[in-house]
Coordinates of C-alpha atoms in Angstrom, one line a residue:
M30 CA 128.1 72.2 67.4
K31 CA 131.3 74.1 66.6
T32 CA 132.8 74.3 63.2
E33 CA 136.6 74.5 62.4
Q34 CA 136.2 78.2 61.9
N35 CA 133.9 79.3 64.7
I36 CA 132.7 82.6 63.3
L37 CA 130.0 82.9 66.0
Q38 CA 132.4 83.1 68.9
D39 CA 133.3 86.6 70.0
S40 CA 136.5 88.0 71.4
H41 CA 135.2 87.3 75.0
G42 CA 134.8 83.6 74.3
R43 CA 131.0 83.7 74.0
D44 CA 129.4 81.3 71.5
H45 CA 126.3 82.5 69.8
A46 CA 123.7 79.7 69.2
Y47 CA 120.5 81.8 69.3
L48 CA 119.3 84.0 66.5
R49 CA 116.3 86.3 66.7
I50 CA 114.9 87.2 63.3
S51 CA 112.5 90.2 62.9
L52 CA 110.1 89.5 60.0
I53 CA 108.4 92.8 59.8
E54 CA 108.6 96.4 61.2
R55 CA 104.9 96.9 61.3
C56 CA 102.5 96.0 64.2
N57 CA 98.8 95.9 64.9
L58 CA 99.4 97.5 68.3
R59 CA 101.2 100.8 69.1
C60 CA 102.9 100.1 72.5
T61 CA 104.4 103.3 73.9
Y62 CA 107.7 101.8 75.0
C63 CA 108.2 100.1 71.6
M64 CA 107.0 102.7 69.1
P65 CA 107.3 106.5 69.2
E66 CA 104.0 108.3 69.3
E67 CA 104.7 109.8 65.9
G68 CA 105.3 106.3 64.5
V69 CA 108.5 105.2 62.7
K70 CA 109.9 105.5 59.3
L71 CA 109.4 102.0 57.7
S72 CA 111.8 100.4 55.4
P73 CA 110.6 100.2 51.8
K74 CA 109.2 96.8 51.0
S75 CA 112.1 96.1 48.5
H76 CA 114.5 96.6 51.4
L77 CA 113.0 93.9 53.5
M78 CA 114.1 90.3 53.4
T79 CA 112.0 87.9 51.3
Y80 CA 111.2 84.5 52.7
E81 CA 113.9 83.0 50.5
E82 CA 116.5 85.5 51.9
I83 CA 115.4 84.8 55.5
Y84 CA 115.9 81.1 54.9
A85 CA 119.3 81.6 53.2
I86 CA 120.6 83.8 56.0
A87 CA 119.2 81.5 58.7
K88 CA 120.8 78.5 57.0
T89 CA 124.2 80.1 57.1
F90 CA 123.9 80.8 60.9
V91 CA 122.7 77.2 61.5
K92 CA 125.7 75.9 59.6
H93 CA 127.9 77.7 62.1
G94 CA 126.2 76.6 65.3
V95 CA 122.9 78.3 65.8
T96 CA 120.4 75.9 67.4
K97 CA 117.6 78.2 68.3
I98 CA 115.7 80.7 66.1
R99 CA 113.0 83.0 67.4
L100 CA 110.7 85.0 65.1
T101 CA 109.8 88.5 66.1
G102 CA 108.5 91.7 64.7
G103 CA 106.7 94.2 64.9
E104 CA 104.1 91.5 64.9
P105 CA 105.4 88.6 62.9
L106 CA 102.0 87.1 62.3
I107 CA 100.8 90.0 60.2
R108 CA 103.4 89.2 57.6
K109 CA 101.4 87.5 54.7
D110 CA 103.9 84.8 53.9
I111 CA 104.4 83.7 57.6
P112 CA 103.2 80.2 56.8
I113 CA 105.9 79.8 54.1
I114 CA 108.6 81.3 56.4
L115 CA 107.7 78.8 59.1
E116 CA 107.6 75.9 56.7
K117 CA 111.1 76.8 55.3
L118 CA 112.7 77.4 58.7
A119 CA 111.1 74.2 60.1
T120 CA 113.4 72.2 57.8
L121 CA 116.4 73.4 59.7
P122 CA 117.7 71.5 62.7
V123 CA 116.7 74.2 65.2
E124 CA 114.3 74.9 67.9
L125 CA 111.8 77.3 66.3
S126 CA 109.8 79.7 68.5
I127 CA 107.9 83.0 68.1
T128 CA 107.1 86.2 70.0
S129 CA 103.7 87.7 69.4
N130 CA 101.2 90.1 70.8
A131 CA 98.6 87.3 70.4
V132 CA 95.9 89.5 68.9
I133 CA 95.5 87.2 65.9
I134 CA 97.4 84.1 67.0
D135 CA 94.2 82.0 67.2
K136 CA 94.2 82.0 63.4
F137 CA 97.6 80.4 63.3
I138 CA 97.3 77.5 65.8
D139 CA 97.4 74.8 63.1
V140 CA 100.3 76.4 61.2
L141 CA 102.4 76.8 64.3
K142 CA 101.8 73.2 65.3
A143 CA 102.4 71.9 61.8
N144 CA 105.9 73.5 61.8
G145 CA 106.9 72.4 65.3
V146 CA 106.6 75.7 67.1
K147 CA 106.0 74.8 70.7
K148 CA 107.2 77.9 72.6
I149 CA 105.4 81.2 72.3
N150 CA 106.2 84.5 74.1
V151 CA 103.2 86.8 74.4
S152 CA 103.6 90.5 75.2
L153 CA 101.0 91.7 77.8
D154 CA 101.8 94.7 80.0
S155 CA 98.6 94.9 82.0
L156 CA 95.8 92.7 83.2
D157 CA 93.5 95.8 83.2
A158 CA 91.7 96.5 79.9
T159 CA 91.9 100.3 80.4
K160 CA 95.6 100.3 81.0
F161 CA 96.1 97.9 78.1
K162 CA 94.3 100.4 75.9
H163 CA 96.5 103.2 77.2
I164 CA 99.8 101.4 76.6
T165 CA 98.9 99.8 73.3
R166 CA 96.6 102.5 71.9
R167 CA 94.3 99.7 70.9
H168 CA 91.1 98.0 72.3
E169 CA 92.4 94.4 72.1
F170 CA 92.8 93.3 75.7
Q171 CA 90.1 90.6 75.8
K172 CA 91.3 89.1 72.5
V173 CA 94.8 88.8 73.8
Y174 CA 93.7 87.4 77.2
D175 CA 91.5 84.8 75.6
N176 CA 94.2 83.8 73.2
I177 CA 96.7 83.2 76.0
L178 CA 94.1 80.8 77.5
L179 CA 93.7 79.2 74.1
L180 CA 97.4 78.7 73.6
V181 CA 97.7 77.0 77.0
K182 CA 94.7 74.8 76.2
E183 CA 96.3 73.8 72.9
G184 CA 99.5 72.7 74.7
F185 CA 101.9 75.4 73.8
T186 CA 104.6 76.5 76.3
V187 CA 103.6 80.1 77.0
K188 CA 105.6 83.0 78.5
V189 CA 104.0 86.3 79.2
N190 CA 106.3 89.3 78.9
A191 CA 105.4 92.4 80.9
V192 CA 107.5 95.6 80.7
L193 CA 107.2 97.3 84.1
M194 CA 106.9 101.0 84.3
K195 CA 106.8 102.8 87.6
G196 CA 103.5 104.4 88.4
F197 CA 101.8 102.6 85.6
N198 CA 101.7 98.8 86.1
D199 CA 104.1 98.2 89.0
N200 CA 101.0 97.8 91.2
E201 CA 100.0 94.8 89.1
I202 CA 103.1 92.7 89.9
I203 CA 101.2 90.5 92.4
N204 CA 98.2 90.3 90.1
F205 CA 100.5 88.9 87.4
I206 CA 102.1 86.4 89.7
N207 CA 98.6 85.3 90.8
F208 CA 97.9 84.8 87.1
T209 CA 100.3 81.8 87.3
K210 CA 98.3 80.2 90.1
D211 CA 96.0 78.1 87.9
L212 CA 97.9 78.4 84.5
P213 CA 101.2 76.7 83.6
I214 CA 102.7 79.9 82.2
S215 CA 105.7 81.9 83.1
V216 CA 105.2 85.6 83.6
R217 CA 108.4 87.6 83.0
F218 CA 108.8 91.1 84.3
I219 CA 111.1 93.1 82.1
E220 CA 113.0 96.2 83.2
F221 CA 112.0 99.3 81.0
M222 CA 114.9 99.8 78.6
P223 CA 116.0 102.8 76.6
F224 CA 115.3 102.9 72.8
D225 CA 114.8 105.7 70.3
G226 CA 111.6 107.6 70.9
N227 CA 110.3 105.8 74.0
K228 CA 111.0 108.6 76.5
W229 CA 113.0 106.4 78.8
D230 CA 114.5 107.6 82.0
L231 CA 115.7 105.7 85.0
S232 CA 113.0 106.9 87.3
K233 CA 110.4 105.0 85.2
M234 CA 112.2 101.7 85.7
V235 CA 111.1 99.1 88.2
S236 CA 114.3 97.2 89.2
Y237 CA 114.8 93.5 90.0
A238 CA 115.2 94.4 93.7
E239 CA 112.0 96.4 93.7
V240 CA 110.0 93.5 92.1
M241 CA 111.3 91.2 94.8
T242 CA 110.3 93.6 97.5
Y243 CA 106.7 93.4 96.2
V244 CA 107.0 89.6 96.1
N245 CA 108.4 89.3 99.6
N246 CA 105.8 91.7 101.1
A247 CA 103.0 89.6 99.5
F248 CA 104.2 86.1 100.1
A249 CA 105.7 84.3 103.1
E250 CA 109.4 83.5 102.6
D251 CA 108.8 79.8 102.5
K252 CA 106.3 80.2 99.7
V253 CA 108.7 81.8 97.2
E254 CA 111.0 79.3 95.5
R255 CA 114.1 80.2 93.5
L256 CA 114.2 78.0 90.4
Q257 CA 117.3 76.8 88.5
D258 CA 117.9 79.1 85.6
A259 CA 118.7 77.5 82.2
P260 CA 122.1 78.0 80.6
N261 CA 122.3 81.4 78.9
D262 CA 119.0 82.4 80.5
T263 CA 118.2 86.1 80.5
S264 CA 115.9 85.8 83.5
K265 CA 116.0 85.0 87.2
N266 CA 113.2 82.5 87.7
Y267 CA 110.9 81.9 90.7
K268 CA 107.6 80.3 91.5
I269 CA 105.1 80.4 94.3
N270 CA 104.8 77.0 95.9
G271 CA 101.5 75.4 94.9
Y272 CA 101.1 77.6 91.8
K273 CA 101.1 75.8 88.4
G274 CA 103.2 78.5 86.7
S275 CA 106.2 80.6 87.5
F276 CA 107.5 84.1 87.3
A277 CA 110.9 85.7 86.4
I278 CA 112.7 89.0 86.2
I279 CA 114.7 90.1 83.1
S280 CA 117.0 92.8 84.6
S281 CA 118.8 94.1 81.5
V282 CA 119.4 97.4 83.2
T283 CA 120.3 96.7 86.8
N284 CA 121.7 93.2 86.5
P285 CA 122.8 92.6 82.9
F286 CA 123.4 89.0 81.9
C287 CA 126.0 89.8 79.3
D288 CA 128.6 87.3 80.5
S289 CA 126.5 84.4 79.2
C290 CA 124.9 86.1 76.2
N291 CA 124.5 83.8 73.2
R292 CA 122.1 86.0 71.2
L293 CA 122.3 87.8 67.9
R294 CA 119.6 89.7 66.1
L295 CA 118.6 90.0 62.5
T296 CA 116.4 93.0 61.6
A297 CA 113.6 92.8 59.0
N298 CA 115.8 94.7 56.5
G299 CA 118.7 92.3 56.9
Q300 CA 120.9 94.1 59.3
L301 CA 122.8 92.1 61.9
K302 CA 122.9 93.5 65.5
N303 CA 125.3 91.9 67.8
C304 CA 123.5 93.4 70.9
L305 CA 120.1 94.8 71.6
F306 CA 121.7 97.9 73.0
S307 CA 124.2 98.4 70.2
S308 CA 123.6 101.2 67.7
G309 CA 126.0 99.4 65.3
E310 CA 124.6 97.2 62.5
S311 CA 126.1 95.0 59.8
D312 CA 124.4 94.8 56.4
L313 CA 123.9 91.1 55.4
L314 CA 121.2 91.6 52.9
T315 CA 123.1 93.7 50.4
T316 CA 125.9 91.3 50.3
L317 CA 123.6 88.3 50.0
R318 CA 121.8 90.0 47.1
A319 CA 125.1 90.6 45.4
G320 CA 125.7 86.9 45.5
E321 CA 128.7 87.1 47.9
S322 CA 129.4 85.3 51.1
I323 CA 127.9 86.8 54.3
E324 CA 130.2 84.8 56.5
P325 CA 133.0 87.4 56.7
I326 CA 130.5 90.1 57.7
I327 CA 129.0 87.9 60.4
Q328 CA 132.4 87.0 61.8
K329 CA 133.4 90.7 61.9
A330 CA 130.2 91.7 63.6
V331 CA 130.4 89.0 66.2
Q332 CA 134.1 89.9 66.9
A333 CA 133.1 93.5 67.5
K334 CA 130.6 92.7 70.2
F335 CA 131.3 94.6 73.4
K336 CA 131.5 92.7 76.7
V337 CA 128.6 94.5 78.2
R338 CA 125.4 96.1 76.8
G339 CA 126.7 97.8 73.7
D340 CA 129.6 99.2 75.8
M341 CA 127.1 100.9 78.1
D342 CA 128.6 99.1 81.1
T343 CA 127.4 101.5 83.8
L344 CA 124.0 103.1 84.6
K345 CA 125.6 106.5 84.1
K346 CA 126.4 105.6 80.5
L347 CA 123.0 104.1 80.0
Q348 CA 121.5 107.5 81.0
E349 CA 123.5 109.3 78.3
P350 CA 120.9 110.0 75.5
K351 CA 123.5 110.3 72.8
L352 CA 124.6 106.7 73.6
H353 CA 121.1 105.1 73.0
N354 CA 119.3 107.6 70.8
N355 CA 121.3 106.4 67.8
N356 CA 119.8 103.0 68.3
R357 CA 116.6 102.0 66.5
S358 CA 113.1 102.0 68.0
M359 CA 112.3 98.6 69.5
I360 CA 109.7 97.9 66.8
T361 CA 112.4 98.0 64.1
I362 CA 114.9 95.9 66.0
G363 CA 112.6 93.0 66.8
G364 CA 111.3 92.1 70.3

């Protein structure tokens, strides 16, 4: 729903109806592509949004047209006041969803259901316990795997996000697709993206085209069905005929979906990022705490959004370290 002053429409005519809110910078895993090996400098607790501030900022965005809110982290479920946050946000007229690593999500089934959370994205980069330990630096594979099955059993809509890295888990692409044979889940393959401290380079990335080569070599052409993508979808969706679930590719690097982008991100310390790849941020929390309107800041930030990927509109630009090393680590942006 548009208002008279549509502050969530950018200079390229894109309306932003989807807000991703990071609740916490900490996590109970240490995924290599998300967190630098040496860790990250965490914001002091006093610099993080309280649940009242999260609600106040979210309410402003909803007033101006946001219809979907996704909670992320770090790991959002390790925040102690997560039940209160869910309860507050559930009063807003939005679709409320969450992204989790699923290590402890079994403890929150009732809370999620009580607050209308039906869609859950789970991060899982390998179906092999040894590889899982290598990428996450933790022994939690069986817990995550069992909790995915539990979420399906409990009736949640589950998407499994796998970041592909060449020479590490690209040989599991077909295993992941076969994971959808008997489970009504969507496995989403995500191209490895550059963030501070994750040692990204193009040679480690598995592209959309390469994923489809694996698929076409493993399945007959008439078995692979291209699905209709939802409006503003970040993924290209497929399924294997006869399988209960589906799979998709999120190709932020080789085939960016910027033309239809409707997403904004709010970090745990109250900074608005108009693009995942942008190093620029707009401080909403300081203004909110001063008792002033955050609407002018939101409007300015949205208007400043580049047409493509934080102005990294070519692969050559994306490979320039100075253009993405000023961005945060993924854990402090919010997955």
